[in-house]
Amino acid sequence: MGKKIQIVHYINQFFAGIGGEEKGDVPLDFTDEPKGPGVGLSQMLKEKGEIVRTIWCGDNRINQNQGEVLREIKKLIQEKNPDLVIAGPAFNAGRYGLACGMVAKLCDEELDTPVISGLFPENPALEIYKKHGYFVPAAETAAGMRKALPKMAELAVRFAENGKLESALAEGYIPRGFRWNEFVVENGARRAIDMLVKRLKGEDPQTEVPLRGFEQVDPAAPIKDPASAKIAIVTGGGMVPKGNPDKLKQAFSDSFGVYSIEGMDELPSGDFKGIHGGFDSTWVDEDPDRVVPLDVLRALENEGKIGSLLNEYFVLCGIGTNVAASKKLGAEIAEQLKQKEVSAAIFTST
Amino acid sequence: MKLERGYFTVKDVQFGSPTSMREGVLTIDKKELEDLLLREDENKNIQSLELELVKPGENARIVHILDTVQAGVKVEGDGDFMPGQLSPPTIVGNGKTHYITNFAIMECAELPWAGKSSLLYARDAIVDMTGPAAGYSPFSETFNLILRMEMVSGSSDVEYDNSVRSAGIRCSRYFGEVIREMTPDETESFDFTREVDPDLPKIAYVTQCQNQGTYSNTFLYGHEVGNCVPIRLHPAEIMDGCIVSGNYVWPCFKIPTFIQANLPVVMELARGHGKNWNFVGVVFDRGHNNSHFLKQRVANLAASQVRLMDADGVVISWEGGGNAATDAMLTLQTCEKWGIKAVPFTFEFGGPDGTEGVLLVDDVPEAKYVVSTGSIEKPTTIPKVDRVAGGKELRLRKETGGDPEPADVERTLDVITPFYCGANQSGIGRLAGVPY
Amino acid sequence: MQKEAERAGIPAALITAIPSVAKSVGVSRIVTGGGIPYPAGDPSLPADREVEFRRRLVEKALEAISTSIESPTVFNVTLA
């Protein structure tokens, strides 16, 4: 890009030279030149960029007065209209890490300005804020400053030269959570064999697909006695009235259906049809109770083994449904179950 | 096994008479071939068949693609290229086989959607020869001969399936005869009989196919593999086409016959055999087993085959998009538990920007080294094209009526599933999910 | 979806043929079902036995819903 980029740097009371923990309540302040680690950083920017303002705040102060402090920070940044904001590095510091994260979020959401920072990979602030900034991996303590600063400077220089930053692996920042499709240089077969050969040599190659854990939800309290409970049926197995009246999708669901089972002793074959795109629906078309066990539940209701069966069932096709959509649809269904005073639900899926 | 592969590469393909290959130009007698394919369709399920040519770089889109087949012929050695297909199920892999490397025969037809199964029907499949979607398919780079077919009504799925496949096989053999006696442009030899340095790591490959019923089947030596147990195959058998695909259900995941005879992991491992590693063999099995117990059973049997080959490491491919992930992951898990290092392929979910929750259908804690074949939840805007081959319209969404829509216009598809081989897990593509 | 019901305080049991997927997703009450194309059935059984199998699955689901649990738990049925 050629021109020297303008940078605003955010640090805390310690790196501003004011004091440690005991000075955590100092108010926001600034100076229009590099300060603390910014001095070293400036030299590393090699004429590609300059720090035109350094802002600092006590770690406790910013965490306890987020709204107010961030509004002020926003003004201070806007006054300088920088190309880039740098925060920290904060290593594994708790409150300082969160502060850097908040600054990143502010700049991302309200100022459309990228932020470069550095955090220890297990700093909890990372999970919360990683998608708002570019965080290089740093050591646990400030003893790692000599390694963290050059990495941050490098990123800033590349940003200055190219106007943007490439993928996490290419640039060296901690993956922010985004994943984009690209046509990479080697085909999958080469990459897989390469990865395997490295492993067989005892090396630890980088996986291309991190395993993401699922959110754990606390199980709800059990019901006391089925004989007094109102039960509902919910299925991800795509069994809908013939003709799919609400045009539910066979995969990548974005809606669910609710259909009456009032007075029915079973789901009659022919009147109901499986539309799930991930399994052969032949068997459930033959007998829809194989995925919506109405026959058995109605019998149990008649025998008094369950209090009552809700007069409707819920359905969608659970395939390729991403987590966000599943949560949203699941929450909507749960809301309806609550409104209809359902005590417990039986789900079926494939 | 010792196999010599003779490769012919075409520079251009044209209709003309007689059918011949001269100085890299393949000339095809259109009427002769059309008549032959119709005549040999003994059960008369094909109402009409027209040949079309689509070349690399053309502003064209191909639709209704079912299976894609390579032109090949066994010149020396037992059996036919693609044994068991309209021929005896003779074990292959020895001798000499000729192939055309960059010419693909595509069976295209709007198979009736009247069948009742929610899974088992041919979802419309697209190849764009140029533009943003071209990279999704290896066939944007090949000269494609389209067998554009219309089927009679009133027949059954099994019969339609047989007819379209037979047409493709016959077509392959027709061109096979053209190259049988010719001298290949290039040859490549694989000798698995020589001793291998015992210090080289032993690597195996598991290829788990899809076989869930008619229109989603895979054929091993001529028969579908619904009840198959994992079986060890020699890489040379695979190169001679012992695996044939009849899988038309989910376009982005399927591994068509052309690729089955050129599985990229098989080719890479074979080329490095005796030099970088000892390629001890291939395990072929089927995923989508119907219960956890059955999945675990197949996984264990597959891992057992890998262990019987004394492998140190294994690459695992699987075909399909849903619960077959579990079969593959369980295979990996058993291998890892036995000290065999495994690297699988997988496509990803993740939503449009990759942040949405889960990336995989299923995984096991041992799956720490995984290769991505891209996220299928990314939108693609395909441009207006000058020409559509294979058909005129796209049929999208059977479950909501499946009304046909024009295939040549610009349109945004919000997932990659309709693109032929777009996210398939054979490792042939360069599409990958990249972290940002 | 089952997790969202639990989150809203409605105990729920999932009948599925692949408990491993349900477990890793974090579903709390899981009943091992018949098969992927017939989670609450088993076409290899004669019709009346299949209904009995389905009844056992549903009764086991009701048992799961009536049981206090801490973490993903798989319940199985037999036709004994």
mmCIF file of N, CA and C in Angstrom, chain A residues 214-217 219-223 226 231 234 236 279-280 283-284 287 289-291 293 295-297 299-300 303 305-306 316 327 330-331 333-334 337-338 342-350, chain C residues 1-18 24-26 28-29 36-43 50-51 54-55 58-59 61-62 65-72:
data_model
loop_
_atom_site.group_PDB
_atom_site.id
_atom_site.type_symbol
_atom_site.label_atom_id
_atom_site.label_comp_id
_atom_site.label_asym_id
_atom_site.label_seq_id
_atom_site.Cartn_x
_atom_site.Cartn_y
_atom_site.Cartn_z
ATOM 1 N N PHE A 214 -19.455 -30.023 21.843
ATOM 2 C CA PHE A 214 -20.835 -29.554 21.907
ATOM 3 C C PHE A 214 -21.117 -28.974 23.272
ATOM 4 N N GLU A 215 -22.002 -28.002 23.273
ATOM 5 C CA GLU A 215 -22.418 -27.413 24.537
ATOM 6 C C GLU A 215 -23.163 -28.466 25.340
ATOM 7 N N GLN A 216 -22.813 -28.588 26.617
ATOM 8 C CA GLN A 216 -23.534 -29.545 27.463
ATOM 9 C C GLN A 216 -24.680 -28.800 28.141
ATOM 10 N N VAL A 217 -25.840 -29.386 28.127
ATOM 11 C CA VAL A 217 -26.993 -28.774 28.800
ATOM 12 C C VAL A 217 -27.340 -29.643 29.999
ATOM 13 N N PRO A 219 -29.396 -31.807 32.312
ATOM 14 C CA PRO A 219 -30.668 -32.500 32.090
ATOM 15 C C PRO A 219 -31.758 -31.880 32.963
ATOM 16 N N ALA A 220 -32.970 -31.839 32.451
ATOM 17 C CA ALA A 220 -34.086 -31.320 33.239
ATOM 18 C C ALA A 220 -34.455 -32.341 34.306
ATOM 19 N N ALA A 221 -35.116 -31.847 35.342
ATOM 20 C CA ALA A 221 -35.547 -32.761 36.405
ATOM 21 C C ALA A 221 -36.541 -33.768 35.827
ATOM 22 N N PRO A 222 -36.498 -34.999 36.329
ATOM 23 C CA PRO A 222 -37.402 -36.016 35.794
ATOM 24 C C PRO A 222 -38.850 -35.748 36.196
ATOM 25 N N ILE A 223 -39.795 -36.370 35.502
ATOM 26 C CA ILE A 223 -41.187 -36.272 35.933
ATOM 27 C C ILE A 223 -41.406 -37.287 37.048
ATOM 28 N N PRO A 226 -45.250 -41.021 35.033
ATOM 29 C CA PRO A 226 -45.811 -40.899 33.682
ATOM 30 C C PRO A 226 -47.339 -40.928 33.674
ATOM 31 N N ILE A 231 -47.592 -36.043 27.546
ATOM 32 C CA ILE A 231 -46.420 -36.374 26.728
ATOM 33 C C ILE A 231 -46.610 -35.851 25.311
ATOM 34 N N VAL A 234 -41.937 -35.581 19.297
ATOM 35 C CA VAL A 234 -41.203 -34.703 18.382
ATOM 36 C C VAL A 234 -40.298 -35.592 17.544
ATOM 37 N N GLY A 236 -37.326 -35.918 14.349
ATOM 38 C CA GLY A 236 -36.402 -35.363 13.353
ATOM 39 C C GLY A 236 -36.409 -36.264 12.134
ATOM 40 N N PHE A 279 -32.208 -41.012 4.700
ATOM 41 C CA PHE A 279 -32.373 -42.459 4.813
ATOM 42 C C PHE A 279 -33.534 -42.880 3.932
ATOM 43 N N ASP A 280 -33.507 -44.136 3.565
ATOM 44 C CA ASP A 280 -34.523 -44.687 2.697
ATOM 45 C C ASP A 280 -35.829 -44.753 3.484
ATOM 46 N N TRP A 283 -39.389 -48.032 4.818
ATOM 47 C CA TRP A 283 -39.980 -48.711 5.971
ATOM 48 C C TRP A 283 -40.933 -47.821 6.762
ATOM 49 N N VAL A 284 -40.579 -46.522 6.873
ATOM 50 C CA VAL A 284 -41.488 -45.664 7.642
ATOM 51 C C VAL A 284 -42.707 -45.282 6.817
ATOM 52 N N ASP A 287 -45.060 -48.074 7.484
ATOM 53 C CA ASP A 287 -45.650 -47.945 8.806
ATOM 54 C C ASP A 287 -45.050 -46.729 9.516
ATOM 55 N N ASP A 289 -45.629 -45.372 12.156
ATOM 56 C CA ASP A 289 -45.408 -45.478 13.600
ATOM 57 C C ASP A 289 -43.979 -45.882 13.913
ATOM 58 N N ARG A 290 -43.250 -46.346 12.885
ATOM 59 C CA ARG A 290 -41.864 -46.725 13.119
ATOM 60 C C ARG A 290 -40.984 -45.513 13.391
ATOM 61 N N VAL A 291 -41.489 -44.327 13.096
ATOM 62 C CA VAL A 291 -40.715 -43.122 13.416
ATOM 63 C C VAL A 291 -41.529 -42.155 14.289
ATOM 64 N N PRO A 293 -44.092 -42.979 17.076
ATOM 65 C CA PRO A 293 -44.714 -44.147 17.729
ATOM 66 C C PRO A 293 -46.089 -43.862 18.335
ATOM 67 N N ASP A 295 -49.022 -45.325 17.731
ATOM 68 C CA ASP A 295 -49.859 -46.480 18.118
ATOM 69 C C ASP A 295 -49.603 -46.883 19.569
ATOM 70 N N VAL A 296 -48.350 -46.971 19.913
ATOM 71 C CA VAL A 296 -47.997 -47.398 21.265
ATOM 72 C C VAL A 296 -48.381 -46.340 22.298
ATOM 73 N N LEU A 297 -48.121 -45.067 21.974
ATOM 74 C CA LEU A 297 -48.433 -44.018 22.950
ATOM 75 C C LEU A 297 -49.930 -43.897 23.176
ATOM 76 N N ALA A 299 -52.050 -46.342 22.925
ATOM 77 C CA ALA A 299 -52.422 -47.505 23.742
ATOM 78 C C ALA A 299 -52.081 -47.235 25.207
ATOM 79 N N LEU A 300 -50.900 -46.682 25.436
ATOM 80 C CA LEU A 300 -50.491 -46.384 26.803
ATOM 81 C C LEU A 300 -51.423 -45.357 27.443
ATOM 82 N N GLU A 303 -54.594 -47.046 28.391
ATOM 83 C CA GLU A 303 -54.428 -47.913 29.565
ATOM 84 C C GLU A 303 -54.150 -47.119 30.838
ATOM 85 N N LYS A 305 -51.458 -45.523 31.452
ATOM 86 C CA LYS A 305 -50.036 -45.557 31.816
ATOM 87 C C LYS A 305 -49.375 -44.195 31.636
ATOM 88 N N ILE A 306 -49.923 -43.382 30.706
ATOM 89 C CA ILE A 306 -49.491 -41.985 30.673
ATOM 90 C C ILE A 306 -50.736 -41.131 30.878
ATOM 91 N N LEU A 316 -39.459 -32.209 11.855
ATOM 92 C CA LEU A 316 -38.583 -31.620 10.854
ATOM 93 C C LEU A 316 -37.647 -32.730 10.381
ATOM 94 N N LYS A 327 -30.700 -25.174 17.288
ATOM 95 C CA LYS A 327 -30.991 -24.525 18.572
ATOM 96 C C LYS A 327 -32.225 -23.656 18.451
ATOM 97 N N GLY A 330 -35.258 -25.847 17.859
ATOM 98 C CA GLY A 330 -35.480 -26.607 19.094
ATOM 99 C C GLY A 330 -36.074 -25.710 20.172
ATOM 100 N N ALA A 331 -35.560 -24.495 20.258
ATOM 101 C CA ALA A 331 -36.065 -23.573 21.279
ATOM 102 C C ALA A 331 -37.514 -23.191 20.991
ATOM 103 N N ILE A 333 -39.693 -25.027 19.397
ATOM 104 C CA ILE A 333 -40.527 -26.191 19.722
ATOM 105 C C ILE A 333 -40.684 -26.294 21.236
ATOM 106 N N ALA A 334 -39.587 -26.106 21.965
ATOM 107 C CA ALA A 334 -39.648 -26.188 23.426
ATOM 108 C C ALA A 334 -40.626 -25.145 23.976
ATOM 109 N N LEU A 337 -44.044 -26.416 23.473
ATOM 110 C CA LEU A 337 -44.325 -27.502 24.416
ATOM 111 C C LEU A 337 -44.706 -26.915 25.770
ATOM 112 N N LYS A 338 -43.986 -25.880 26.156
ATOM 113 C CA LYS A 338 -44.284 -25.247 27.449
ATOM 114 C C LYS A 338 -45.672 -24.622 27.440
ATOM 115 N N VAL A 342 -46.895 -29.318 28.268
ATOM 116 C CA VAL A 342 -46.383 -30.674 28.116
ATOM 117 C C VAL A 342 -45.407 -30.947 29.259
ATOM 118 N N SER A 343 -45.530 -32.128 29.893
ATOM 119 C CA SER A 343 -44.631 -32.436 31.014
ATOM 120 C C SER A 343 -43.313 -33.027 30.539
ATOM 121 N N ALA A 344 -43.381 -33.779 29.444
ATOM 122 C CA ALA A 344 -42.163 -34.453 28.974
ATOM 123 C C ALA A 344 -42.355 -34.789 27.500
ATOM 124 N N ALA A 345 -41.252 -34.997 26.807
ATOM 125 C CA ALA A 345 -41.352 -35.269 25.368
ATOM 126 C C ALA A 345 -40.537 -36.482 24.989
ATOM 127 N N ILE A 346 -41.028 -37.180 23.955
ATOM 128 C CA ILE A 346 -40.263 -38.287 23.378
ATOM 129 C C ILE A 346 -39.842 -37.859 21.990
ATOM 130 N N PHE A 347 -38.530 -37.872 21.755
ATOM 131 C CA PHE A 347 -37.974 -37.493 20.455
ATOM 132 C C PHE A 347 -37.565 -38.762 19.711
ATOM 133 N N THR A 348 -37.703 -38.747 18.382
ATOM 134 C CA THR A 348 -37.101 -39.833 17.615
ATOM 135 C C THR A 348 -36.212 -39.204 16.555
ATOM 136 N N SER A 349 -35.122 -39.901 16.259
ATOM 137 C CA SER A 349 -34.268 -39.398 15.187
ATOM 138 C C SER A 349 -33.582 -40.579 14.533
ATOM 139 N N THR A 350 -32.930 -40.274 13.422
ATOM 140 C CA THR A 350 -32.279 -41.346 12.706
ATOM 141 C C THR A 350 -30.770 -41.182 12.830
ATOM 142 N N MET C 1 -32.232 -30.643 19.327
ATOM 143 C CA MET C 1 -33.594 -30.253 19.697
ATOM 144 C C MET C 1 -33.963 -30.756 21.091
ATOM 145 N N GLN C 2 -33.565 -32.004 21.365
ATOM 146 C CA GLN C 2 -33.885 -32.566 22.677
ATOM 147 C C GLN C 2 -33.251 -31.709 23.772
ATOM 148 N N LYS C 3 -32.029 -31.197 23.484
ATOM 149 C CA LYS C 3 -31.343 -30.367 24.481
ATOM 150 C C LYS C 3 -32.113 -29.088 24.770
ATOM 151 N N GLU C 4 -32.741 -28.534 23.749
ATOM 152 C CA GLU C 4 -33.491 -27.300 23.967
ATOM 153 C C GLU C 4 -34.699 -27.552 24.852
ATOM 154 N N ALA C 5 -35.327 -28.736 24.698
ATOM 155 C CA ALA C 5 -36.465 -29.065 25.558
ATOM 156 C C ALA C 5 -35.977 -29.156 26.999
ATOM 157 N N GLU C 6 -34.830 -29.843 27.181
ATOM 158 C CA GLU C 6 -34.279 -29.989 28.533
ATOM 159 C C GLU C 6 -33.932 -28.623 29.105
ATOM 160 N N ARG C 7 -33.376 -27.784 28.252
ATOM 161 C CA ARG C 7 -32.987 -26.443 28.710
ATOM 162 C C ARG C 7 -34.211 -25.691 29.207
ATOM 163 N N ALA C 8 -35.379 -25.958 28.575
ATOM 164 C CA ALA C 8 -36.609 -25.264 28.980
ATOM 165 C C ALA C 8 -37.284 -25.978 30.141
ATOM 166 N N GLY C 9 -36.631 -27.001 30.679
ATOM 167 C CA GLY C 9 -37.176 -27.671 31.855
ATOM 168 C C GLY C 9 -38.100 -28.830 31.538
ATOM 169 N N ILE C 10 -38.200 -29.208 30.259
ATOM 170 C CA ILE C 10 -39.057 -30.338 29.881
ATOM 171 C C ILE C 10 -38.168 -31.554 29.663
ATOM 172 N N PRO C 11 -38.264 -32.539 30.563
ATOM 173 C CA PRO C 11 -37.404 -33.708 30.354
ATOM 174 C C PRO C 11 -37.786 -34.399 29.049
ATOM 175 N N ALA C 12 -36.775 -34.862 28.320
ATOM 176 C CA ALA C 12 -37.042 -35.472 27.025
ATOM 177 C C ALA C 12 -36.113 -36.651 26.806
ATOM 178 N N ALA C 13 -36.610 -37.687 26.162
ATOM 179 C CA ALA C 13 -35.792 -38.844 25.823
ATOM 180 C C ALA C 13 -35.754 -38.974 24.319
ATOM 181 N N LEU C 14 -34.595 -39.315 23.790
ATOM 182 C CA LEU C 14 -34.415 -39.453 22.350
ATOM 183 C C LEU C 14 -34.267 -40.921 21.981
ATOM 184 N N ILE C 15 -35.121 -41.390 21.081
ATOM 185 C CA ILE C 15 -34.995 -42.755 20.567
ATOM 186 C C ILE C 15 -34.223 -42.656 19.265
ATOM 187 N N THR C 16 -33.038 -43.252 19.229
ATOM 188 C CA THR C 16 -32.176 -43.117 18.057
ATOM 189 C C THR C 16 -31.388 -44.393 17.818
ATOM 190 N N ALA C 17 -31.034 -44.630 16.550
ATOM 191 C CA ALA C 17 -30.257 -45.822 16.238
ATOM 192 C C ALA C 17 -28.764 -45.592 16.443
ATOM 193 N N ILE C 18 -28.338 -44.331 16.558
ATOM 194 C CA ILE C 18 -26.912 -44.073 16.736
ATOM 195 C C ILE C 18 -26.666 -43.330 18.043
ATOM 196 N N SER C 24 -22.282 -37.720 21.913
ATOM 197 C CA SER C 24 -21.267 -36.688 21.734
ATOM 198 C C SER C 24 -21.893 -35.325 21.523
ATOM 199 N N VAL C 25 -23.131 -35.295 21.057
ATOM 200 C CA VAL C 25 -23.826 -34.019 20.926
ATOM 201 C C VAL C 25 -24.253 -33.499 22.293
ATOM 202 N N GLY C 26 -24.329 -34.420 23.269
ATOM 203 C CA GLY C 26 -24.672 -33.992 24.625
ATOM 204 C C GLY C 26 -26.136 -34.216 24.984
ATOM 205 N N SER C 28 -29.065 -35.877 26.769
ATOM 206 C CA SER C 28 -28.935 -36.510 28.084
ATOM 207 C C SER C 28 -29.625 -37.861 28.213
ATOM 208 N N ARG C 29 -30.820 -37.979 27.685
ATOM 209 C CA ARG C 29 -31.563 -39.240 27.848
ATOM 210 C C ARG C 29 -31.710 -39.900 26.489
ATOM 211 N N ILE C 36 -31.602 -47.064 11.646
ATOM 212 C CA ILE C 36 -31.690 -45.712 11.110
ATOM 213 C C ILE C 36 -32.973 -45.459 10.315
ATOM 214 N N PRO C 37 -33.396 -46.386 9.445
ATOM 215 C CA PRO C 37 -34.630 -46.115 8.712
ATOM 216 C C PRO C 37 -35.895 -46.469 9.498
ATOM 217 N N TYR C 38 -35.766 -46.911 10.706
ATOM 218 C CA TYR C 38 -36.942 -47.278 11.509
ATOM 219 C C TYR C 38 -36.587 -47.162 12.989
ATOM 220 N N PRO C 39 -36.397 -45.928 13.476
ATOM 221 C CA PRO C 39 -35.927 -45.781 14.857
ATOM 222 C C PRO C 39 -36.842 -46.413 15.900
ATOM 223 N N ALA C 40 -38.154 -46.383 15.679
ATOM 224 C CA ALA C 40 -39.067 -46.975 16.664
ATOM 225 C C ALA C 40 -39.692 -48.241 16.104
ATOM 226 N N GLY C 41 -38.889 -49.002 15.367
ATOM 227 C CA GLY C 41 -39.446 -50.224 14.789
ATOM 228 C C GLY C 41 -38.366 -51.223 14.458
ATOM 229 N N ASP C 42 -38.765 -52.359 13.905
ATOM 230 C CA ASP C 42 -37.833 -53.382 13.460
ATOM 231 C C ASP C 42 -38.563 -54.297 12.497
ATOM 232 N N PRO C 43 -38.447 -53.994 11.193
ATOM 233 C CA PRO C 43 -39.209 -54.751 10.205
ATOM 234 C C PRO C 43 -38.813 -56.215 10.087
ATOM 235 N N GLU C 50 -43.133 -56.574 16.479
ATOM 236 C CA GLU C 50 -42.552 -55.257 16.249
ATOM 237 C C GLU C 50 -43.252 -54.216 17.113
ATOM 238 N N VAL C 51 -44.581 -54.319 17.215
ATOM 239 C CA VAL C 51 -45.324 -53.374 18.051
ATOM 240 C C VAL C 51 -44.891 -53.530 19.510
ATOM 241 N N ARG C 54 -41.694 -51.757 19.908
ATOM 242 C CA ARG C 54 -41.926 -50.305 19.925
ATOM 243 C C ARG C 54 -42.440 -49.885 21.291
ATOM 244 N N ARG C 55 -43.326 -50.700 21.863
ATOM 245 C CA ARG C 55 -43.850 -50.414 23.189
ATOM 246 C C ARG C 55 -42.717 -50.378 24.213
ATOM 247 N N VAL C 58 -40.773 -47.165 23.895
ATOM 248 C CA VAL C 58 -41.487 -46.012 24.445
ATOM 249 C C VAL C 58 -41.527 -46.090 25.965
ATOM 250 N N GLU C 59 -41.757 -47.294 26.492
ATOM 251 C CA GLU C 59 -41.774 -47.439 27.954
ATOM 252 C C GLU C 59 -40.405 -47.111 28.536
ATOM 253 N N ALA C 61 -38.321 -45.035 27.186
ATOM 254 C CA ALA C 61 -38.211 -43.573 27.082
ATOM 255 C C ALA C 61 -38.905 -42.919 28.268
ATOM 256 N N LEU C 62 -40.065 -43.437 28.628
ATOM 257 C CA LEU C 62 -40.799 -42.892 29.770
ATOM 258 C C LEU C 62 -40.005 -43.119 31.056
ATOM 259 N N ILE C 65 -37.298 -40.566 31.158
ATOM 260 C CA ILE C 65 -37.836 -39.252 31.506
ATOM 261 C C ILE C 65 -38.151 -39.166 33.003
ATOM 262 N N SER C 66 -38.412 -40.303 33.619
ATOM 263 C CA SER C 66 -38.738 -40.317 35.049
ATOM 264 C C SER C 66 -37.526 -40.541 35.924
ATOM 265 N N THR C 67 -36.358 -40.611 35.292
ATOM 266 C CA THR C 67 -35.141 -40.887 36.059
ATOM 267 C C THR C 67 -34.272 -39.649 36.142
ATOM 268 N N SER C 68 -33.726 -39.436 37.338
ATOM 269 C CA SER C 68 -32.817 -38.314 37.499
ATOM 270 C C SER C 68 -31.464 -38.705 36.919
ATOM 271 N N ILE C 69 -30.897 -37.901 36.039
ATOM 272 C CA ILE C 69 -29.581 -38.260 35.487
ATOM 273 C C ILE C 69 -28.635 -37.064 35.496
ATOM 274 N N GLU C 70 -27.350 -37.398 35.415
ATOM 275 C CA GLU C 70 -26.319 -36.354 35.523
ATOM 276 C C GLU C 70 -25.697 -35.992 34.193
ATOM 277 N N SER C 71 -25.556 -36.994 33.353
ATOM 278 C CA SER C 71 -24.813 -36.772 32.094
ATOM 279 C C SER C 71 -25.393 -37.720 31.057
ATOM 280 N N PRO C 72 -25.018 -37.561 29.785
ATOM 281 C CA PRO C 72 -25.632 -38.403 28.743
ATOM 282 C C PRO C 72 -25.645 -39.878 29.117
#
